[in-house]
PDB file of N, CA, C and O in Angstrom:
ATOM      1  N   GLY A   1    -125.265-151.354 182.100  1.00 90.00           N
ATOM      2  CA  GLY A   1    -125.876-152.832 182.390  1.00 90.00           C
ATOM      3  C   GLY A   1    -124.809-153.914 182.509  1.00 90.00           C
ATOM      4  O   GLY A   1    -123.686-153.732 182.828  1.00 90.00           O
ATOM      5  N   ARG A   2    -125.355-155.099 181.991  1.00 94.00           N
ATOM      6  CA  ARG A   2    -124.632-156.266 181.780  1.00 94.00           C
ATOM      7  C   ARG A   2    -123.092-156.080 181.196  1.00 94.00           C
ATOM      8  O   ARG A   2    -122.109-156.579 181.664  1.00 94.00           O
ATOM      9  N   GLU A   3    -123.300-155.362 180.163  1.00 96.00           N
ATOM     10  CA  GLU A   3    -122.036-155.281 179.316  1.00 96.00           C
ATOM     11  C   GLU A   3    -120.919-154.293 179.900  1.00 96.00           C
ATOM     12  O   GLU A   3    -119.920-154.778 179.823  1.00 96.00           O
ATOM     13  N   ALA A   4    -121.274-153.394 180.620  1.00 95.00           N
ATOM     14  CA  ALA A   4    -120.570-152.705 181.351  1.00 95.00           C
ATOM     15  C   ALA A   4    -119.738-153.613 182.426  1.00 95.00           C
ATOM     16  O   ALA A   4    -118.621-153.436 182.866  1.00 95.00           O
ATOM     17  N   MET A   5    -120.560-154.262 183.292  1.00 96.00           N
ATOM     18  CA  MET A   5    -119.942-155.016 184.293  1.00 96.00           C
ATOM     19  C   MET A   5    -118.960-156.365 183.805  1.00 96.00           C
ATOM     20  O   MET A   5    -117.946-156.414 184.239  1.00 96.00           O
ATOM     21  N   LYS A   6    -119.344-156.793 182.609  1.00 97.00           N
ATOM     22  CA  LYS A   6    -118.445-157.579 181.768  1.00 97.00           C
ATOM     23  C   LYS A   6    -116.953-157.192 181.512  1.00 97.00           C
ATOM     24  O   LYS A   6    -115.939-157.276 181.582  1.00 97.00           O
ATOM     25  N   LEU A   7    -117.272-155.663 181.057  1.00 96.00           N
ATOM     26  CA  LEU A   7    -115.948-154.901 180.535  1.00 96.00           C
ATOM     27  C   LEU A   7    -115.266-154.594 181.809  1.00 96.00           C
ATOM     28  O   LEU A   7    -114.000-154.919 181.793  1.00 96.00           O
ATOM     29  N   MET A   8    -116.004-154.115 183.018  1.00 96.00           N
ATOM     30  CA  MET A   8    -115.147-153.929 184.391  1.00 96.00           C
ATOM     31  C   MET A   8    -114.426-155.194 184.868  1.00 96.00           C
ATOM     32  O   MET A   8    -113.300-154.926 185.161  1.00 96.00           O
ATOM     33  N   GLY A   9    -115.260-156.132 184.813  1.00 97.00           N
ATOM     34  CA  GLY A   9    -114.467-157.519 184.994  1.00 97.00           C
ATOM     35  C   GLY A   9    -113.316-157.861 184.473  1.00 97.00           C
ATOM     36  O   GLY A   9    -112.224-158.208 184.885  1.00 97.00           O
ATOM     37  N   TRP A  10    -113.432-157.933 182.823  1.00 96.00           N
ATOM     38  CA  TRP A  10    -112.338-157.730 182.271  1.00 96.00           C
ATOM     39  C   TRP A  10    -111.062-157.193 182.518  1.00 96.00           C
ATOM     40  O   TRP A  10    -109.920-157.430 182.511  1.00 96.00           O
ATOM     41  N   LEU A  11    -111.442-155.601 182.701  1.00 95.00           N
ATOM     42  CA  LEU A  11    -110.347-154.692 182.790  1.00 95.00           C
ATOM     43  C   LEU A  11    -109.688-155.207 184.430  1.00 95.00           C
ATOM     44  O   LEU A  11    -108.512-154.886 184.400  1.00 95.00           O
ATOM     45  N   VAL A  12    -110.345-155.292 185.185  1.00 96.00           N
ATOM     46  CA  VAL A  12    -109.728-155.705 186.515  1.00 96.00           C
ATOM     47  C   VAL A  12    -108.818-157.037 186.296  1.00 96.00           C
ATOM     48  O   VAL A  12    -107.761-157.231 187.229  1.00 96.00           O
ATOM     49  N   LYS A  13    -109.367-157.857 185.743  1.00 97.00           N
ATOM     50  CA  LYS A  13    -108.757-159.306 185.527  1.00 97.00           C
ATOM     51  C   LYS A  13    -107.285-158.907 184.949  1.00 97.00           C
ATOM     52  O   LYS A  13    -106.176-159.417 185.335  1.00 97.00           O
ATOM     53  N   ARG A  14    -107.414-158.024 183.807  1.00 96.00           N
ATOM     54  CA  ARG A  14    -106.165-157.709 182.825  1.00 96.00           C
ATOM     55  C   ARG A  14    -105.079-156.883 183.990  1.00 96.00           C
ATOM     56  O   ARG A  14    -103.863-157.153 183.771  1.00 96.00           O
ATOM     57  N   PHE A  15    -105.563-156.008 184.706  1.00 96.00           N
ATOM     58  CA  PHE A  15    -104.833-155.234 185.811  1.00 96.00           C
ATOM     59  C   PHE A  15    -103.997-156.262 186.716  1.00 96.00           C
ATOM     60  O   PHE A  15    -103.058-156.051 186.710  1.00 96.00           O
ATOM     61  N   VAL A  16    -105.062-157.096 187.310  1.00 96.00           N
ATOM     62  CA  VAL A  16    -104.167-157.971 188.210  1.00 96.00           C
ATOM     63  C   VAL A  16    -103.141-158.779 187.412  1.00 96.00           C
ATOM     64  O   VAL A  16    -102.115-158.920 187.984  1.00 96.00           O
ATOM     65  N   ILE A  17    -103.372-159.339 186.230  1.00 96.00           N
ATOM     66  CA  ILE A  17    -102.266-160.024 185.383  1.00 96.00           C
ATOM     67  C   ILE A  17    -101.323-159.164 185.105  1.00 96.00           C
ATOM     68  O   ILE A  17    -100.140-159.711 185.232  1.00 96.00           O
ATOM     69  N   GLY A  18    -101.461-158.174 184.905  1.00 95.00           N
ATOM     70  CA  GLY A  18    -100.316-157.012 184.581  1.00 95.00           C
ATOM     71  C   GLY A  18     -99.599-156.828 185.711  1.00 95.00           C
ATOM     72  O   GLY A  18     -98.368-157.024 185.635  1.00 95.00           O
ATOM     73  N   ALA A  19    -100.221-156.743 186.962  1.00 96.00           N
ATOM     74  CA  ALA A  19     -99.361-156.373 187.996  1.00 96.00           C
ATOM     75  C   ALA A  19     -98.518-157.669 188.461  1.00 96.00           C
ATOM     76  O   ALA A  19     -97.458-157.592 188.967  1.00 96.00           O
ATOM     77  N   PHE A  20     -99.245-159.003 188.273  1.00 96.00           N
ATOM     78  CA  PHE A  20     -98.468-160.145 188.727  1.00 96.00           C
ATOM     79  C   PHE A  20     -97.329-160.155 187.797  1.00 96.00           C
ATOM     80  O   PHE A  20     -96.178-160.737 188.144  1.00 96.00           O
ATOM     81  N   ALA A  21     -97.627-159.886 186.458  1.00 95.00           N
ATOM     82  CA  ALA A  21     -96.467-160.078 185.668  1.00 95.00           C
ATOM     83  C   ALA A  21     -95.257-159.235 185.800  1.00 95.00           C
ATOM     84  O   ALA A  21     -94.035-159.617 185.804  1.00 95.00           O
ATOM     85  N   LEU A  22     -95.621-157.989 186.236  1.00 96.00           N
ATOM     86  CA  LEU A  22     -94.371-156.905 186.722  1.00 96.00           C
ATOM     87  C   LEU A  22     -93.852-157.507 187.917  1.00 96.00           C
ATOM     88  O   LEU A  22     -92.649-157.107 188.025  1.00 96.00           O
ATOM     89  N   TYR A  23     -94.606-157.632 189.053  1.00 96.00           N
ATOM     90  CA  TYR A  23     -93.869-158.280 190.090  1.00 96.00           C
ATOM     91  C   TYR A  23     -92.916-159.646 189.780  1.00 96.00           C
ATOM     92  O   TYR A  23     -92.058-159.485 190.334  1.00 96.00           O
ATOM     93  N   PHE A  24     -93.444-160.525 189.024  1.00 96.00           N
ATOM     94  CA  PHE A  24     -92.354-161.544 188.778  1.00 96.00           C
ATOM     95  C   PHE A  24     -91.278-161.036 187.985  1.00 96.00           C
ATOM     96  O   PHE A  24     -90.338-161.423 188.415  1.00 96.00           O
ATOM     97  N   PHE A  25     -91.380-160.195 187.024  1.00 95.00           N
ATOM     98  CA  PHE A  25     -90.346-159.817 186.076  1.00 95.00           C
ATOM     99  C   PHE A  25     -89.313-159.082 187.136  1.00 95.00           C
ATOM    100  O   PHE A  25     -88.221-159.349 187.129  1.00 95.00           O
ATOM    101  N   ASN A  26     -89.876-158.161 188.093  1.00 95.00           N
ATOM    102  CA  ASN A  26     -88.988-157.494 188.937  1.00 95.00           C
ATOM    103  C   ASN A  26     -88.433-158.518 190.217  1.00 95.00           C
ATOM    104  O   ASN A  26     -87.198-158.106 190.481  1.00 95.00           O
ATOM    105  N   PHE A  27     -88.911-159.519 190.327  1.00 95.00           N
ATOM    106  CA  PHE A  27     -88.497-160.521 191.040  1.00 95.00           C
ATOM    107  C   PHE A  27     -87.308-161.033 190.683  1.00 95.00           C
ATOM    108  O   PHE A  27     -86.216-161.382 190.840  1.00 95.00           O
ATOM    109  N   VAL A  28     -87.402-161.733 189.285  1.00 95.00           N
ATOM    110  CA  VAL A  28     -86.437-162.568 188.660  1.00 95.00           C
ATOM    111  C   VAL A  28     -85.269-161.386 188.099  1.00 95.00           C
ATOM    112  O   VAL A  28     -84.150-161.806 187.964  1.00 95.00           O
ATOM    113  N   GLY A  29     -85.564-160.190 187.537  1.00 92.00           N
ATOM    114  CA  GLY A  29     -85.040-159.270 187.034  1.00 92.00           C
ATOM    115  C   GLY A  29     -84.063-158.506 188.104  1.00 92.00           C
ATOM    116  O   GLY A  29     -83.071-157.968 187.861  1.00 92.00           O
ATOM    117  N   GLY A  30     -84.273-158.694 189.340  1.00 89.00           N
ATOM    118  CA  GLY A  30     -83.530-158.309 190.461  1.00 89.00           C
ATOM    119  C   GLY A  30     -82.173-158.984 190.556  1.00 89.00           C
ATOM    120  O   GLY A  30     -81.182-158.162 190.848  1.00 89.00           O
ATOM    121  N   TYR A  31     -82.141-160.274 190.139  1.00 92.00           N
ATOM    122  CA  TYR A  31     -80.769-160.772 189.998  1.00 92.00           C
ATOM    123  C   TYR A  31     -79.930-160.310 188.634  1.00 92.00           C
ATOM    124  O   TYR A  31     -78.825-160.392 188.698  1.00 92.00           O
ATOM    125  N   LEU A  32     -80.557-159.811 187.687  1.00 90.00           N
ATOM    126  CA  LEU A  32     -79.913-159.476 186.630  1.00 90.00           C
ATOM    127  C   LEU A  32     -79.792-157.910 186.413  1.00 90.00           C
ATOM    128  O   LEU A  32     -79.547-157.176 185.563  1.00 90.00           O
ATOM    129  N   ASP A  33     -80.292-157.219 187.676  1.00 88.00           N
ATOM    130  CA  ASP A  33     -80.143-155.688 187.918  1.00 88.00           C
ATOM    131  C   ASP A  33     -81.157-154.994 186.608  1.00 88.00           C
ATOM    132  O   ASP A  33     -80.833-154.045 186.046  1.00 88.00           O
ATOM    133  N   MET A  34     -82.318-155.709 186.566  1.00 90.00           N
ATOM    134  CA  MET A  34     -83.363-155.101 185.701  1.00 90.00           C
ATOM    135  C   MET A  34     -84.793-155.195 186.324  1.00 90.00           C
ATOM    136  O   MET A  34     -84.811-156.145 187.128  1.00 90.00           O
ATOM    137  N   SER A  35     -85.300-154.014 186.290  1.00 90.00           N
ATOM    138  CA  SER A  35     -86.788-153.760 186.988  1.00 90.00           C
ATOM    139  C   SER A  35     -87.507-152.652 186.241  1.00 90.00           C
ATOM    140  O   SER A  35     -87.091-152.040 185.337  1.00 90.00           O
ATOM    141  N   VAL A  36     -88.563-152.709 186.590  1.00 91.00           N
ATOM    142  CA  VAL A  36     -89.611-152.128 185.731  1.00 91.00           C
ATOM    143  C   VAL A  36     -90.656-151.303 187.064  1.00 91.00           C
ATOM    144  O   VAL A  36     -90.751-152.124 187.969  1.00 91.00           O
ATOM    145  N   PRO A  37     -90.861-149.998 186.987  1.00 91.00           N
ATOM    146  CA  PRO A  37     -92.011-149.624 188.135  1.00 91.00           C
ATOM    147  C   PRO A  37     -93.194-150.313 188.136  1.00 91.00           C
ATOM    148  O   PRO A  37     -93.752-150.548 186.915  1.00 91.00           O
ATOM    149  N   LEU A  38     -93.659-150.770 189.292  1.00 93.00           N
ATOM    150  CA  LEU A  38     -94.847-151.285 189.479  1.00 93.00           C
ATOM    151  C   LEU A  38     -95.843-150.250 189.951  1.00 93.00           C
ATOM    152  O   LEU A  38     -95.773-149.868 191.239  1.00 93.00           O
ATOM    153  N   ASN A  39     -96.744-149.844 189.247  1.00 94.00           N
ATOM    154  CA  ASN A  39     -97.885-148.873 189.635  1.00 94.00           C
ATOM    155  C   ASN A  39     -99.234-149.145 188.805  1.00 94.00           C
ATOM    156  O   ASN A  39     -98.995-149.984 188.008  1.00 94.00           O
ATOM    157  N   TYR A  40    -100.089-148.409 189.209  1.00 94.00           N
ATOM    158  CA  TYR A  40    -101.427-148.461 188.215  1.00 94.00           C
ATOM    159  C   TYR A  40    -101.284-148.495 186.949  1.00 94.00           C
ATOM    160  O   TYR A  40    -101.765-149.288 186.170  1.00 94.00           O
ATOM    161  N   VAL A  41    -100.475-147.499 186.313  1.00 93.00           N
ATOM    162  CA  VAL A  41    -100.238-147.290 184.974  1.00 93.00           C
ATOM    163  C   VAL A  41     -99.833-148.492 184.246  1.00 93.00           C
ATOM    164  O   VAL A  41    -100.136-148.852 183.214  1.00 93.00           O
ATOM    165  N   THR A  42     -98.502-148.990 184.770  1.00 94.00           N
ATOM    166  CA  THR A  42     -97.634-149.633 184.287  1.00 94.00           C
ATOM    167  C   THR A  42     -98.376-151.123 184.316  1.00 94.00           C
ATOM    168  O   THR A  42     -98.279-151.899 183.262  1.00 94.00           O
ATOM    169  N   ALA A  43     -98.976-151.384 185.338  1.00 96.00           N
ATOM    170  CA  ALA A  43     -99.835-152.529 185.521  1.00 96.00           C
ATOM    171  C   ALA A  43    -100.895-152.857 184.474  1.00 96.00           C
ATOM    172  O   ALA A  43    -101.070-153.829 183.738  1.00 96.00           O
ATOM    173  N   PHE A  44    -101.495-151.670 184.496  1.00 94.00           N
ATOM    174  CA  PHE A  44    -102.823-151.756 183.496  1.00 94.00           C
ATOM    175  C   PHE A  44    -102.216-151.938 181.904  1.00 94.00           C
ATOM    176  O   PHE A  44    -102.874-152.481 181.326  1.00 94.00           O
ATOM    177  N   LEU A  45    -101.167-151.080 181.549  1.00 94.00           N
ATOM    178  CA  LEU A  45    -100.627-151.244 180.366  1.00 94.00           C
ATOM    179  C   LEU A  45    -100.050-152.402 179.924  1.00 94.00           C
ATOM    180  O   LEU A  45    -100.371-153.261 178.861  1.00 94.00           O
ATOM    181  N   THR A  46     -99.427-153.179 180.753  1.00 95.00           N
ATOM    182  CA  THR A  46     -98.827-154.618 180.618  1.00 95.00           C
ATOM    183  C   THR A  46    -100.025-155.582 180.612  1.00 95.00           C
ATOM    184  O   THR A  46    -100.123-156.446 179.805  1.00 95.00           O
ATOM    185  N   GLY A  47    -100.970-155.564 181.484  1.00 95.00           N
ATOM    186  CA  GLY A  47    -102.235-156.426 181.570  1.00 95.00           C
ATOM    187  C   GLY A  47    -103.160-156.269 180.300  1.00 95.00           C
ATOM    188  O   GLY A  47    -103.443-157.479 179.559  1.00 95.00           O
ATOM    189  N   VAL A  48    -103.354-154.967 179.537  1.00 95.00           N
ATOM    190  CA  VAL A  48    -104.228-154.895 178.514  1.00 95.00           C
ATOM    191  C   VAL A  48    -103.462-155.326 177.148  1.00 95.00           C
ATOM    192  O   VAL A  48    -104.033-155.800 176.357  1.00 95.00           O
ATOM    193  N   LEU A  49    -102.255-154.713 177.023  1.00 96.00           N
ATOM    194  CA  LEU A  49    -101.738-154.851 175.759  1.00 96.00           C
ATOM    195  C   LEU A  49    -100.845-156.041 175.672  1.00 96.00           C
ATOM    196  O   LEU A  49    -100.121-156.206 174.741  1.00 96.00           O
ATOM    197  N   GLY A  50    -100.384-156.753 177.008  1.00 95.00           N
ATOM    198  CA  GLY A  50     -99.840-158.119 176.805  1.00 95.00           C
ATOM    199  C   GLY A  50     -98.058-157.780 176.829  1.00 95.00           C
ATOM    200  O   GLY A  50     -97.726-156.864 177.327  1.00 95.00           O
ATOM    201  N   VAL A  51     -97.437-158.598 175.855  1.00 95.00           N
ATOM    202  CA  VAL A  51     -96.050-158.720 175.757  1.00 95.00           C
ATOM    203  C   VAL A  51     -95.834-157.061 175.087  1.00 95.00           C
ATOM    204  O   VAL A  51     -94.676-156.277 175.628  1.00 95.00           O
ATOM    205  N   PRO A  52     -96.349-156.730 174.085  1.00 96.00           N
ATOM    206  CA  PRO A  52     -96.055-155.353 173.530  1.00 96.00           C
ATOM    207  C   PRO A  52     -96.388-154.331 174.669  1.00 96.00           C
ATOM    208  O   PRO A  52     -95.474-153.161 174.520  1.00 96.00           O
ATOM    209  N   GLY A  53     -97.258-154.204 175.604  1.00 95.00           N
ATOM    210  CA  GLY A  53     -97.228-153.451 176.532  1.00 95.00           C
ATOM    211  C   GLY A  53     -96.297-153.407 177.571  1.00 95.00           C
ATOM    212  O   GLY A  53     -95.650-152.580 178.086  1.00 95.00           O
ATOM    213  N   PHE A  54     -95.545-154.642 177.924  1.00 95.00           N
ATOM    214  CA  PHE A  54     -94.594-154.778 178.652  1.00 95.00           C
ATOM    215  C   PHE A  54     -93.485-154.057 178.178  1.00 95.00           C
ATOM    216  O   PHE A  54     -92.534-153.440 178.648  1.00 95.00           O
ATOM    217  N   ILE A  55     -93.164-154.328 176.786  1.00 94.00           N
ATOM    218  CA  ILE A  55     -91.966-154.025 176.178  1.00 94.00           C
ATOM    219  C   ILE A  55     -92.216-152.263 176.038  1.00 94.00           C
ATOM    220  O   ILE A  55     -90.925-151.556 176.337  1.00 94.00           O
ATOM    221  N   LEU A  56     -93.178-151.731 175.840  1.00 93.00           N
ATOM    222  CA  LEU A  56     -93.312-150.398 175.808  1.00 93.00           C
ATOM    223  C   LEU A  56     -93.054-149.863 177.333  1.00 93.00           C
ATOM    224  O   LEU A  56     -92.280-148.817 177.452  1.00 93.00           O
ATOM    225  N   VAL A  57     -93.543-150.379 178.418  1.00 94.00           N
ATOM    226  CA  VAL A  57     -93.180-149.876 179.627  1.00 94.00           C
ATOM    227  C   VAL A  57     -91.830-149.928 180.171  1.00 94.00           C
ATOM    228  O   VAL A  57     -91.277-149.088 180.477  1.00 94.00           O
ATOM    229  N   TYR A  58     -91.337-150.976 179.720  1.00 93.00           N
ATOM    230  CA  TYR A  58     -89.981-151.051 180.083  1.00 93.00           C
ATOM    231  C   TYR A  58     -88.916-150.481 179.169  1.00 93.00           C
ATOM    232  O   TYR A  58     -87.991-149.739 179.703  1.00 93.00           O
ATOM    233  N   VAL A  59     -89.038-149.991 177.895  1.00 93.00           N
ATOM    234  CA  VAL A  59     -88.454-149.027 177.225  1.00 93.00           C
ATOM    235  C   VAL A  59     -88.634-147.731 177.720  1.00 93.00           C
ATOM    236  O   VAL A  59     -87.850-146.873 177.933  1.00 93.00           O
ATOM    237  N   LEU A  60     -89.787-147.444 178.046  1.00 91.00           N
ATOM    238  CA  LEU A  60     -90.197-145.852 178.548  1.00 91.00           C
ATOM    239  C   LEU A  60     -89.530-145.769 180.072  1.00 91.00           C
ATOM    240  O   LEU A  60     -89.339-144.592 180.296  1.00 91.00           O
ATOM    241  N   SER A  61     -89.254-146.888 180.718  1.00 90.00           N
ATOM    242  CA  SER A  61     -88.764-146.910 181.873  1.00 90.00           C
ATOM    243  C   SER A  61     -87.287-146.355 181.826  1.00 90.00           C
ATOM    244  O   SER A  61     -86.709-145.978 182.646  1.00 90.00           O
ATOM    245  N   LYS A  62     -86.578-146.789 180.867  1.00 89.00           N
ATOM    246  CA  LYS A  62     -85.292-146.479 180.575  1.00 89.00           C
ATOM    247  C   LYS A  62     -84.961-145.362 179.955  1.00 89.00           C
ATOM    248  O   LYS A  62     -84.132-144.787 180.146  1.00 89.00           O
ATOM    249  N   ILE A  63     -86.045-144.788 179.045  1.00 91.00           N
ATOM    250  CA  ILE A  63     -85.876-143.385 178.338  1.00 91.00           C
ATOM    251  C   ILE A  63     -86.385-142.300 179.270  1.00 91.00           C
ATOM    252  O   ILE A  63     -85.766-141.338 179.643  1.00 91.00           O
ATOM    253  N   VAL A  64     -87.568-142.507 179.849  1.00 84.00           N
ATOM    254  CA  VAL A  64     -88.280-141.496 180.828  1.00 84.00           C
ATOM    255  C   VAL A  64     -87.830-141.514 182.330  1.00 84.00           C
ATOM    256  O   VAL A  64     -88.138-140.743 183.156  1.00 84.00           O
ATOM    257  N   LEU A  65     -87.476-142.702 182.708  1.00 68.00           N
ATOM    258  CA  LEU A  65     -87.635-143.141 184.133  1.00 68.00           C
ATOM    259  C   LEU A  65     -88.887-142.882 184.848  1.00 68.00           C
ATOM    260  O   LEU A  65     -88.821-142.283 185.976  1.00 68.00           O
ATOM    261  N   ILE A  66     -89.946-143.593 184.340  1.00 53.00           N
ATOM    262  CA  ILE A  66     -91.418-143.436 184.787  1.00 53.00           C
ATOM    263  C   ILE A  66     -91.314-144.379 186.088  1.00 53.00           C
ATOM    264  O   ILE A  66     -90.592-145.301 186.645  1.00 53.00           O
TER     265      ILE A  66
END
């Protein structure tokens, strides 16, 4: 019901924030030859986990090349 809708709204908001954060990083990082893949998983992890999530995505992208 209502709680599920609140959770969905929060998750969507966090996903969008994560996507914008990764897009901005890739835009600025392009000048420094740094980038991270922008996809559903990376945007979700970055949005939900914040800075630690971004660090996780960045490190994994260098190790595993996701």
